[in-house]
PDB file of C-alpha atoms in Angstrom:
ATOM      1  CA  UNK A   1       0.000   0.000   0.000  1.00 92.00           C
ATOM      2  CA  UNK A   2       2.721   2.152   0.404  1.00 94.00           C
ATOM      3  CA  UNK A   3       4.229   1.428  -2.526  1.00 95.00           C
ATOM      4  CA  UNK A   4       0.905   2.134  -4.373  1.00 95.00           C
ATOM      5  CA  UNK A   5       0.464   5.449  -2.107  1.00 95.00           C
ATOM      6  CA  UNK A   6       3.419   6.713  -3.662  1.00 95.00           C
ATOM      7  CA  UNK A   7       2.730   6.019  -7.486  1.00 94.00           C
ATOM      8  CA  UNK A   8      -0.729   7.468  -6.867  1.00 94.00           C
ATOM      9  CA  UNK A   9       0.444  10.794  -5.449  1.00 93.00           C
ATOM     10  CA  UNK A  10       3.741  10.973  -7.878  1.00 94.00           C
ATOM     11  CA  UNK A  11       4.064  13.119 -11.488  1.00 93.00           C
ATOM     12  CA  UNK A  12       2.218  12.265 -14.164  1.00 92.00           C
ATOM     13  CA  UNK A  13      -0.478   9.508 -12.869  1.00 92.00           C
ATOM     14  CA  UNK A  14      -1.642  12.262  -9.897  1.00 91.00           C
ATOM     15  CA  UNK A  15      -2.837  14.663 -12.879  1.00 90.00           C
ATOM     16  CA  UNK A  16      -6.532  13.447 -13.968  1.00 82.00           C
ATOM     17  CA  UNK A  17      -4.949  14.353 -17.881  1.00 82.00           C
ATOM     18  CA  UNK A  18      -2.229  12.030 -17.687  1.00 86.00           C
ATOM     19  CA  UNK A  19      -2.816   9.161 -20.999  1.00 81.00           C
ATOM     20  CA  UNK A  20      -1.896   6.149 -17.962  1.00 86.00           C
ATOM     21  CA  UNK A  21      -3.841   6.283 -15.169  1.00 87.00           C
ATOM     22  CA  UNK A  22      -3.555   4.239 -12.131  1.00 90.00           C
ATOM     23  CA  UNK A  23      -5.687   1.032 -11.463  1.00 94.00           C
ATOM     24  CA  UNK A  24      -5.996  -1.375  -8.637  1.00 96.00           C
ATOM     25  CA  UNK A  25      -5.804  -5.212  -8.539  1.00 96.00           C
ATOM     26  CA  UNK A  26      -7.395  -7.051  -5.260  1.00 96.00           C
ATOM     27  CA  UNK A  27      -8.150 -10.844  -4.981  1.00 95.00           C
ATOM     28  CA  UNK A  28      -8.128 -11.124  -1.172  1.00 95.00           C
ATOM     29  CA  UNK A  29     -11.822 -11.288  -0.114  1.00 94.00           C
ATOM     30  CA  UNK A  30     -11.041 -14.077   2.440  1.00 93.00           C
ATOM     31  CA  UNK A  31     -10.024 -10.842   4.525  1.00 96.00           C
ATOM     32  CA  UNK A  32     -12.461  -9.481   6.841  1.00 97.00           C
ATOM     33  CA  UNK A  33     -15.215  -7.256   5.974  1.00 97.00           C
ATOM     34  CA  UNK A  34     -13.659  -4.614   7.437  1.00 98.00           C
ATOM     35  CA  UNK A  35     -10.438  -5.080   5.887  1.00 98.00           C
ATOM     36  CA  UNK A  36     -11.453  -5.240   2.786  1.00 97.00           C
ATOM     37  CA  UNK A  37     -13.740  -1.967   2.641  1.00 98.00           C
ATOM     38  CA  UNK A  38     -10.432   0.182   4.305  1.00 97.00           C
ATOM     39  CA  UNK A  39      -8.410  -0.870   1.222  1.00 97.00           C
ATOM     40  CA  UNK A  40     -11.066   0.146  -1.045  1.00 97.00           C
ATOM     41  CA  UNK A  41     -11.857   3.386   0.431  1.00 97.00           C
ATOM     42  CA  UNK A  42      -7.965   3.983   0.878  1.00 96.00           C
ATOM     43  CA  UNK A  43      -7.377   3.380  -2.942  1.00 96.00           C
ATOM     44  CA  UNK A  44     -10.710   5.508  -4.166  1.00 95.00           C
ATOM     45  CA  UNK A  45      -9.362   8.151  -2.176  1.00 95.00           C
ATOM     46  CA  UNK A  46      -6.327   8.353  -4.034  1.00 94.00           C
ATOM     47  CA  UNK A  47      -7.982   8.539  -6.973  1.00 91.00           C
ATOM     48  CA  UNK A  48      -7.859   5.055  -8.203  1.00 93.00           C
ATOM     49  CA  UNK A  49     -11.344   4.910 -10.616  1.00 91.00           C
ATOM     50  CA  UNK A  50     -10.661   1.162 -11.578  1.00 96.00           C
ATOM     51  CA  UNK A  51     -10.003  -1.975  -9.327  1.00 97.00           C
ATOM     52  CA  UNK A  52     -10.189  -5.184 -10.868  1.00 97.00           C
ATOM     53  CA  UNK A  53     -10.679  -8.549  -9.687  1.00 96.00           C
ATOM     54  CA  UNK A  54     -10.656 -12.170 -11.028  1.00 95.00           C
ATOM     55  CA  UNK A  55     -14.105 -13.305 -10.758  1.00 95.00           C
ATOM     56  CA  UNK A  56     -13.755 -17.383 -11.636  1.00 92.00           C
ATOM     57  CA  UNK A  57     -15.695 -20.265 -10.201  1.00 85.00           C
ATOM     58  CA  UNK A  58     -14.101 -22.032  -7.522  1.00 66.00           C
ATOM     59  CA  UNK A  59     -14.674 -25.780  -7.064  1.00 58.00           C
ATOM     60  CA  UNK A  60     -15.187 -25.323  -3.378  1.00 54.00           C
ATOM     61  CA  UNK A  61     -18.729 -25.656  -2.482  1.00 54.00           C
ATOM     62  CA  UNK A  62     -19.031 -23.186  -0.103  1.00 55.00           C
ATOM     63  CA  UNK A  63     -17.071 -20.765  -1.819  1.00 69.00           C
ATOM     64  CA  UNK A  64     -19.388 -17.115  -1.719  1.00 79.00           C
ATOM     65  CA  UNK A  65     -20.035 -15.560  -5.578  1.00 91.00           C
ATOM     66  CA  UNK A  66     -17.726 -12.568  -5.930  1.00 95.00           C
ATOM     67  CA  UNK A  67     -20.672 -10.547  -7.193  1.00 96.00           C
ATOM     68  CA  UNK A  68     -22.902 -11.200  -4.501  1.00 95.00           C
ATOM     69  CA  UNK A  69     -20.178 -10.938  -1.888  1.00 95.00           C
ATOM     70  CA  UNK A  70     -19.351  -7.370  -3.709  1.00 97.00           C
ATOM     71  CA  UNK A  71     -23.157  -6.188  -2.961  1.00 97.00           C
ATOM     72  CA  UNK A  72     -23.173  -7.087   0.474  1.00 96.00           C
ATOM     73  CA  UNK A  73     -19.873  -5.233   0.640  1.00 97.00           C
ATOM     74  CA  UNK A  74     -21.344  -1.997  -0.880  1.00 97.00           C
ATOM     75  CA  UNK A  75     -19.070  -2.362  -3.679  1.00 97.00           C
ATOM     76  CA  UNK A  76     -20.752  -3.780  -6.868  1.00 97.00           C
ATOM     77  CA  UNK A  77     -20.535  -0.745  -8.856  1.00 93.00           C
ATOM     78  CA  UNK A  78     -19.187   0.828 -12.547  1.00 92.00           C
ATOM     79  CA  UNK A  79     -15.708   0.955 -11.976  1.00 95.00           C
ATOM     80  CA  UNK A  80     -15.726  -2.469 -11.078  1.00 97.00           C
ATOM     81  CA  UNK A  81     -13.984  -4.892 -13.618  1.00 98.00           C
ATOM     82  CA  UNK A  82     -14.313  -8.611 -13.336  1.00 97.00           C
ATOM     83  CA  UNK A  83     -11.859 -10.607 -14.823  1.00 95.00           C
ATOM     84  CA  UNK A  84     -12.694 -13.829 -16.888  1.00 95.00           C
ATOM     85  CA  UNK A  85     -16.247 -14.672 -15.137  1.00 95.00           C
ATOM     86  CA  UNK A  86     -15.638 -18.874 -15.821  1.00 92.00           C
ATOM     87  CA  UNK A  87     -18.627 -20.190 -14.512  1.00 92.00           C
ATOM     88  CA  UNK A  88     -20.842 -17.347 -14.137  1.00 95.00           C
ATOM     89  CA  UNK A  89     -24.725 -17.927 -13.524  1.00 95.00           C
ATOM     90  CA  UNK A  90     -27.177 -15.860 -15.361  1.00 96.00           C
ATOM     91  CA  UNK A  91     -28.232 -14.140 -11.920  1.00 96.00           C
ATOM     92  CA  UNK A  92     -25.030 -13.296 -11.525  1.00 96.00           C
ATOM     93  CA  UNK A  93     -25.220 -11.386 -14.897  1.00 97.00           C
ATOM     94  CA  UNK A  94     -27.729  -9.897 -14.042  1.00 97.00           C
ATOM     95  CA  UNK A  95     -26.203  -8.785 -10.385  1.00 97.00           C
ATOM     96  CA  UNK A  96     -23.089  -6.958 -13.052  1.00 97.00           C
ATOM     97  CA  UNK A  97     -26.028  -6.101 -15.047  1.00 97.00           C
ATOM     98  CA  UNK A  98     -28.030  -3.909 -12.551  1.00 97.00           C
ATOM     99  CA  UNK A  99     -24.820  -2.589 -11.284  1.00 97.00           C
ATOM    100  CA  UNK A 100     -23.359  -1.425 -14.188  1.00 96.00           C
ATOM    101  CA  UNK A 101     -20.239  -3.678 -13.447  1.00 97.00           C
ATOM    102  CA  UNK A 102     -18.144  -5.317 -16.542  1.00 98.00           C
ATOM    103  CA  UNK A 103     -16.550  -8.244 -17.184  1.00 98.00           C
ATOM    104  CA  UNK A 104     -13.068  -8.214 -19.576  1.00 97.00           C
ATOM    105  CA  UNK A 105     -13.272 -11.485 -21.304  1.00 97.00           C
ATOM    106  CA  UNK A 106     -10.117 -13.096 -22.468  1.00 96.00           C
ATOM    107  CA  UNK A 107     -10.516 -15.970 -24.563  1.00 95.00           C
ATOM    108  CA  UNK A 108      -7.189 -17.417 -25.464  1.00 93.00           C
ATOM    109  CA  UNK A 109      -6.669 -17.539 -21.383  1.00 92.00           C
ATOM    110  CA  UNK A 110      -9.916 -19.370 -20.934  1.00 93.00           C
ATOM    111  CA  UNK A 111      -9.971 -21.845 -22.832  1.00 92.00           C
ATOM    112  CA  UNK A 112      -6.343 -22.462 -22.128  1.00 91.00           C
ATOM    113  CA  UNK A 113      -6.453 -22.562 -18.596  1.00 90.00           C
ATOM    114  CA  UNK A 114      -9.738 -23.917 -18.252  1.00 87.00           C
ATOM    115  CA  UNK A 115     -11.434 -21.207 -16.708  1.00 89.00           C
ATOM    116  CA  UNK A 116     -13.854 -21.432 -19.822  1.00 87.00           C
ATOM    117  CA  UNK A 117     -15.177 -21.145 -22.101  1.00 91.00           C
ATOM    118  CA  UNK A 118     -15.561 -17.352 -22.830  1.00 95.00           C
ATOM    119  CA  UNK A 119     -18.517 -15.715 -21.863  1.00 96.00           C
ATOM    120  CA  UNK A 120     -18.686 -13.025 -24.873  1.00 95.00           C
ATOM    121  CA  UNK A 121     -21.991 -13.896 -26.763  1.00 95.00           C
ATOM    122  CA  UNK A 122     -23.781 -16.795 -24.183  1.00 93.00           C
ATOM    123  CA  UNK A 123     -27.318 -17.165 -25.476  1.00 90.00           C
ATOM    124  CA  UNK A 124     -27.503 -18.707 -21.653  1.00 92.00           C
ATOM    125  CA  UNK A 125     -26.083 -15.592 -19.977  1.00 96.00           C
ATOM    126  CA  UNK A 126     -28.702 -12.756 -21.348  1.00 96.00           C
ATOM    127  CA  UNK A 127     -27.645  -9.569 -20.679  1.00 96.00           C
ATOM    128  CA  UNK A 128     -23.537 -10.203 -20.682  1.00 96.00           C
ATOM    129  CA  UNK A 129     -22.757  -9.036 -23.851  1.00 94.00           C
ATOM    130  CA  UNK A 130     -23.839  -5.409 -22.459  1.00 96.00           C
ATOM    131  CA  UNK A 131     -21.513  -5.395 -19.805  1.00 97.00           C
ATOM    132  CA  UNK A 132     -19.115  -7.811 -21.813  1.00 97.00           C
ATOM    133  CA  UNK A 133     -15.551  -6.295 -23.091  1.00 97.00           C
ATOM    134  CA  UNK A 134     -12.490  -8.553 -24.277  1.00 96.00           C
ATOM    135  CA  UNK A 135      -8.853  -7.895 -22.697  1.00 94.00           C
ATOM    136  CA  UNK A 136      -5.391  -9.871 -23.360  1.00 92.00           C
ATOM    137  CA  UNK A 137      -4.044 -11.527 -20.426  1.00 91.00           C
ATOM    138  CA  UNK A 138      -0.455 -12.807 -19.680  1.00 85.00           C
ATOM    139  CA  UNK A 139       1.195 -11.906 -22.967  1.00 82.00           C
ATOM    140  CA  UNK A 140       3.684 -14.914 -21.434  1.00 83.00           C
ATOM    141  CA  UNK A 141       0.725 -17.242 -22.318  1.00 82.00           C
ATOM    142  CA  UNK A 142      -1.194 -15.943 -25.154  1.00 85.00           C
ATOM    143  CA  UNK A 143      -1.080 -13.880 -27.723  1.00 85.00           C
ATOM    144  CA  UNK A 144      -0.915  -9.601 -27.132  1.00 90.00           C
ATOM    145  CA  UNK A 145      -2.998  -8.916 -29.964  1.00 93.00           C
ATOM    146  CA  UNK A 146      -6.358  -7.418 -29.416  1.00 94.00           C
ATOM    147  CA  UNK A 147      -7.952  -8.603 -32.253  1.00 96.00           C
ATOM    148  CA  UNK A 148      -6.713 -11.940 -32.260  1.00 95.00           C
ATOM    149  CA  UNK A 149      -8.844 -11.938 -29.135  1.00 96.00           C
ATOM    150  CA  UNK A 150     -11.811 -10.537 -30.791  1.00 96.00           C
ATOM    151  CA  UNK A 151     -11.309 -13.534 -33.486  1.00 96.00           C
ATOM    152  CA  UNK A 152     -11.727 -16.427 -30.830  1.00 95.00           C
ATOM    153  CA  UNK A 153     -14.838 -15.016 -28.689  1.00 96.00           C
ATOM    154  CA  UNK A 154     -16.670 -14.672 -31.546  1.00 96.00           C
ATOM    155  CA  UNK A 155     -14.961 -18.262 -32.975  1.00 95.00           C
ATOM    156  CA  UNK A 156     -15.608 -19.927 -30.071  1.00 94.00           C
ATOM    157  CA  UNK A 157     -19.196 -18.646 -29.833  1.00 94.00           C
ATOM    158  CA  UNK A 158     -19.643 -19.761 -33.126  1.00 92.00           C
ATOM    159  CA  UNK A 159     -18.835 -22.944 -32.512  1.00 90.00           C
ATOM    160  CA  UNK A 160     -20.426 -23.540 -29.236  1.00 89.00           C
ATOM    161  CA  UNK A 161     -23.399 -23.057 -30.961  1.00 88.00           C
ATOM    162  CA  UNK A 162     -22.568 -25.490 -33.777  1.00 86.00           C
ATOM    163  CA  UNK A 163     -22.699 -28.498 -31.489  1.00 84.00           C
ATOM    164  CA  UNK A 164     -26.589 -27.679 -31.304  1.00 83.00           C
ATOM    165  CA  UNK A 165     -26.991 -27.482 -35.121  1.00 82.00           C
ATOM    166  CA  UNK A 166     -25.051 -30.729 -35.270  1.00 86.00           C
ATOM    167  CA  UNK A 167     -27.099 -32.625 -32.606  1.00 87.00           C
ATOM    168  CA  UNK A 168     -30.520 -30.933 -34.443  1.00 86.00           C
ATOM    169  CA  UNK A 169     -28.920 -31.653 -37.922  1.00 87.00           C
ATOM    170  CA  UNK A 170     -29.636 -28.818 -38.889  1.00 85.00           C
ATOM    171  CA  UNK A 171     -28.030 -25.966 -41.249  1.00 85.00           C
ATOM    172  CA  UNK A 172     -28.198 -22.254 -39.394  1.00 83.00           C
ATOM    173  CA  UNK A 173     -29.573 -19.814 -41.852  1.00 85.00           C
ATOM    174  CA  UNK A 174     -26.895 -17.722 -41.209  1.00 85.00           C
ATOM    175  CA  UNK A 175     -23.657 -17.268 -39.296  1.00 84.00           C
ATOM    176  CA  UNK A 176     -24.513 -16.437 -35.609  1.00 83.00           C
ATOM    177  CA  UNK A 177     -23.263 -12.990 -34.069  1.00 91.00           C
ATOM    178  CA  UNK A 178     -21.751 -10.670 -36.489  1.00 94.00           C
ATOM    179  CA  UNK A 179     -17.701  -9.175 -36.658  1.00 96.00           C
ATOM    180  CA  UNK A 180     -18.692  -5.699 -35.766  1.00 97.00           C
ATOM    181  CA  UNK A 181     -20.395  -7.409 -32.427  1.00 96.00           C
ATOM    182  CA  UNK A 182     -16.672  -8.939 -31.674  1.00 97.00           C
ATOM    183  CA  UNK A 183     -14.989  -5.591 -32.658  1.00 98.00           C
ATOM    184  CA  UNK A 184     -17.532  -3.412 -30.197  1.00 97.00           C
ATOM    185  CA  UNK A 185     -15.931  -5.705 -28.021  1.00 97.00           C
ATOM    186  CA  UNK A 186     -12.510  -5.370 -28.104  1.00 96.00           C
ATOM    187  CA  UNK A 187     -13.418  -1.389 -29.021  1.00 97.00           C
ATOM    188  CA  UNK A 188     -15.756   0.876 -27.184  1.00 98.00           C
ATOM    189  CA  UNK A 189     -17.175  -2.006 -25.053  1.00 97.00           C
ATOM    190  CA  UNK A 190     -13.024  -1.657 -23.365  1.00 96.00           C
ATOM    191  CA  UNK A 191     -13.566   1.769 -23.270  1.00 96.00           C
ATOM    192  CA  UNK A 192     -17.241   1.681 -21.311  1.00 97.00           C
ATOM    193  CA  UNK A 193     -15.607  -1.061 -18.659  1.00 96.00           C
ATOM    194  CA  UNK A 194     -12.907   1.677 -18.044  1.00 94.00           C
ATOM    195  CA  UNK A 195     -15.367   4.451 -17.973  1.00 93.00           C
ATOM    196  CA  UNK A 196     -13.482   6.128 -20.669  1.00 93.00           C
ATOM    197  CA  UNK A 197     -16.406   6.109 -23.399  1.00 95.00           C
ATOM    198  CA  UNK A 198     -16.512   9.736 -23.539  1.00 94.00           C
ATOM    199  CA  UNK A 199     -12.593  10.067 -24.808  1.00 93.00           C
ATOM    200  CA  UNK A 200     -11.783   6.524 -26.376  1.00 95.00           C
ATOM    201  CA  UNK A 201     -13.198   3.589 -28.148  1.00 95.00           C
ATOM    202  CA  UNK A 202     -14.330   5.061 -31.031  1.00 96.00           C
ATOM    203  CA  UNK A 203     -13.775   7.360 -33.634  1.00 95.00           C
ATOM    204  CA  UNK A 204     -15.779  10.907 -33.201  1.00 95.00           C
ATOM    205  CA  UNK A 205     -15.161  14.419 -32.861  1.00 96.00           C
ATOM    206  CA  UNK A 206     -13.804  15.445 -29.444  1.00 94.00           C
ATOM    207  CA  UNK A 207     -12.331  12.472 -28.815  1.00 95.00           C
ATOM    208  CA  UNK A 208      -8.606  11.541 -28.390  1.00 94.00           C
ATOM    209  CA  UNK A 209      -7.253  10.688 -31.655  1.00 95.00           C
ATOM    210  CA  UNK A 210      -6.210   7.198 -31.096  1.00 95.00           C
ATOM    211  CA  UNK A 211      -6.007   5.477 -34.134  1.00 96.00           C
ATOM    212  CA  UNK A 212      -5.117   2.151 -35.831  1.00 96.00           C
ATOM    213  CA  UNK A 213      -4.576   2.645 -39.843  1.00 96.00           C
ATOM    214  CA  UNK A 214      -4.518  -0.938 -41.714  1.00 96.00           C
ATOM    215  CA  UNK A 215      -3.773  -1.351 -45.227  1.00 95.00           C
ATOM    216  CA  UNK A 216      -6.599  -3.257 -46.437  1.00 93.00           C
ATOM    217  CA  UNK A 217      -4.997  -4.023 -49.807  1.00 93.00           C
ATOM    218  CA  UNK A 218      -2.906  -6.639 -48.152  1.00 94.00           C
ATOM    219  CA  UNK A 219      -2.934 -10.008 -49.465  1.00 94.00           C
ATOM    220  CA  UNK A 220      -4.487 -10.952 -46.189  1.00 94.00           C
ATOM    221  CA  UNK A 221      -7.345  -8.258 -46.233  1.00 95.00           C
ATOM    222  CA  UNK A 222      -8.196  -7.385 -49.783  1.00 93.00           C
ATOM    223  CA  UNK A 223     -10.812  -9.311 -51.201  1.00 90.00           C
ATOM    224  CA  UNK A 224     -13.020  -9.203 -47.655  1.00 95.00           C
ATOM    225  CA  UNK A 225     -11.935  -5.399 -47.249  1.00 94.00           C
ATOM    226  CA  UNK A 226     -13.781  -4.160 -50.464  1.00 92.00           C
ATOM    227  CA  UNK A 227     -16.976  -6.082 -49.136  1.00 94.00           C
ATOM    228  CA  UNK A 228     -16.891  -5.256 -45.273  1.00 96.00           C
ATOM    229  CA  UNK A 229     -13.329  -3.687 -43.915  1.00 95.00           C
ATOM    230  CA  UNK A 230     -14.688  -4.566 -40.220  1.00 96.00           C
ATOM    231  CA  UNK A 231     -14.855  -8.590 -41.105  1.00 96.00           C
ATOM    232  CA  UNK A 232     -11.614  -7.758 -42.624  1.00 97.00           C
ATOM    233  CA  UNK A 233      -9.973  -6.590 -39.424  1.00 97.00           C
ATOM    234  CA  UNK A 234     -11.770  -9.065 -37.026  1.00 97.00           C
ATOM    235  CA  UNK A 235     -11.349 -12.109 -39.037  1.00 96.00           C
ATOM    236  CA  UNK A 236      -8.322 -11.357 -41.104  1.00 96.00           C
ATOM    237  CA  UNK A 237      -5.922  -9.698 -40.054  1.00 96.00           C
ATOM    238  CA  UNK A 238      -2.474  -9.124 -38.536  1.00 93.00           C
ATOM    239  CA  UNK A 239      -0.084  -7.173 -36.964  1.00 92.00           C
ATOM    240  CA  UNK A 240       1.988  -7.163 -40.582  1.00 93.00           C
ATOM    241  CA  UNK A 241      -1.215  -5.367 -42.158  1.00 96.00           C
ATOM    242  CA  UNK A 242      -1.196  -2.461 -39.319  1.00 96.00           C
ATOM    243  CA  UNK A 243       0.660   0.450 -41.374  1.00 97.00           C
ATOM    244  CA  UNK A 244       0.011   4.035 -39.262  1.00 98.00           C
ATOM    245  CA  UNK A 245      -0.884   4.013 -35.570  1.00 97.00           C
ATOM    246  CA  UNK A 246      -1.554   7.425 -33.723  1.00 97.00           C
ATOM    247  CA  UNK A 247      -1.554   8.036 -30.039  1.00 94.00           C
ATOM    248  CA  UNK A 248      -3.589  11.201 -28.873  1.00 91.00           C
ATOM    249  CA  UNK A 249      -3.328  12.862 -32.480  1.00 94.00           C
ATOM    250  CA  UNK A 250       1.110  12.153 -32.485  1.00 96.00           C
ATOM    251  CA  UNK A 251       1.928   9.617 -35.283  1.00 98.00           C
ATOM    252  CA  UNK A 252       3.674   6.616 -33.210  1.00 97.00           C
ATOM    253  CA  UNK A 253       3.998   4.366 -36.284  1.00 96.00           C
ATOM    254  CA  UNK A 254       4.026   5.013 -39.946  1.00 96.00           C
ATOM    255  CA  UNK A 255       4.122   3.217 -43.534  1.00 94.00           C
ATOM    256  CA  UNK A 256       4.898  -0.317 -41.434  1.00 92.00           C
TER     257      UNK A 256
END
């Protein structure tokens, strides 16, 4: 706590304009009550607008839900990010739901680690995909890239849903959930979970001018870019087809 005392009071993450901001990490809710709320009040009052937590189904049987031991806390609430949510009922959906708390989804690390499978797009879950974002995890394990991310939730979706059409023998009429679902995702859906909508997460005036410029006439992209450039990105692409990237208006990367 000291440690994170002095990072939150030190030059540039103790100025609200700074482009990294500060978050908070906590997994130890075997802690008392008590303990547990004066680390959370210490951390909000340093300014700290995020604290995350992994939220995954333990085998123990007695083991309390996260989200219901968060609103008997007092501290189910946006600004509240879940990660993973293996396991998750739909009334705890709708406990996130009602409380305006996310979940970051990442797929490769779920259905890796078997904390799966992803949540993104559960026809059993209603309601998740609204407070439903996609992350990367442990870039040790799995891949960095955002949209590779994007790719398997709505992959794995797909094919979850498969196993029905198989058992029914039955063709779908058409593809379930759509690439521009996936890339809301991985897009403003991140920036929403990190109550940043307002300055990230998607391109419109007023916003910060962070931007990702791929070159679509790629072998890889350009005969789906002409038809749909977003099925291009989500389903396509790679890091070798990303050829300008701007940070807050400042070119960081240009012509590859």
């Amino acid at each position: 706590m000291k440690t994170f005392e002095k990072l939150a009071t030190s030059h540039p993450l103790n100025d609200p304009k700074s482009r990294v901001q500060l978050g908070f990490g906590f997994d130890f809710y075997h802690l008392p009550k008590e303990v547990v709320l004066g680390v959370f009040e210490k951390v909000k009052s340093l300014g700290t607008k995020i604290i995350t937590s992994h939220f995954i189904h333990n085998f123990a049987r007695d083991a309390e839900s996260l989200p219901v031991l968060l609103k008997s806390y007092g501290l189910l609430q946006k600004g509240m990010v879940l990660s993973h949510a293996g396991g998750a009922t739909s009334d705890e959906v709708k406990l996130l739901n009602d409380a305006n708390c996310f979940v970051s989804a990442t797929p490769n690390t779920e259905l890796a680690m078997a904390v799966g499978p992803p949540v993104c797009f559960r026809a059993d879950l209603p309601g998740i995909d609204k407070i439903c974002s996609i992350g990367v995890d442990c870039h040790s394990a799995t891949s960095g890239s955002m949209v590779n991310e994007m790719r398997q939730a709505l992959q794995t979706a797909r094919g979850l849903e498969s196993d029905t059409h198989i058992r029914n023998r039955q063709w779908p009429r058409e593809v379930s959930h759509k690439t521009v679902d996936a890339f809301n995702l991985g897009t403003i859906q991140g920036a929403r979970a990190l109550g940043m909508e307002n300055d990230i997460g998607s391109i419109k005036v007023g916003k910060k001018a962070d931007l990702v410029v791929f070159d679509v006439l790629s072998p890889a992209m350009m005969c789906v870019a002409q038809r749909d450039p977003v099925m291009a990105i989500v389903l396509h692409s790679s890091v070798r087809d990303i050829d300008t990237v701007l940070v807050d208006g400042e070119v960081r990367k240009q012509d590859g």
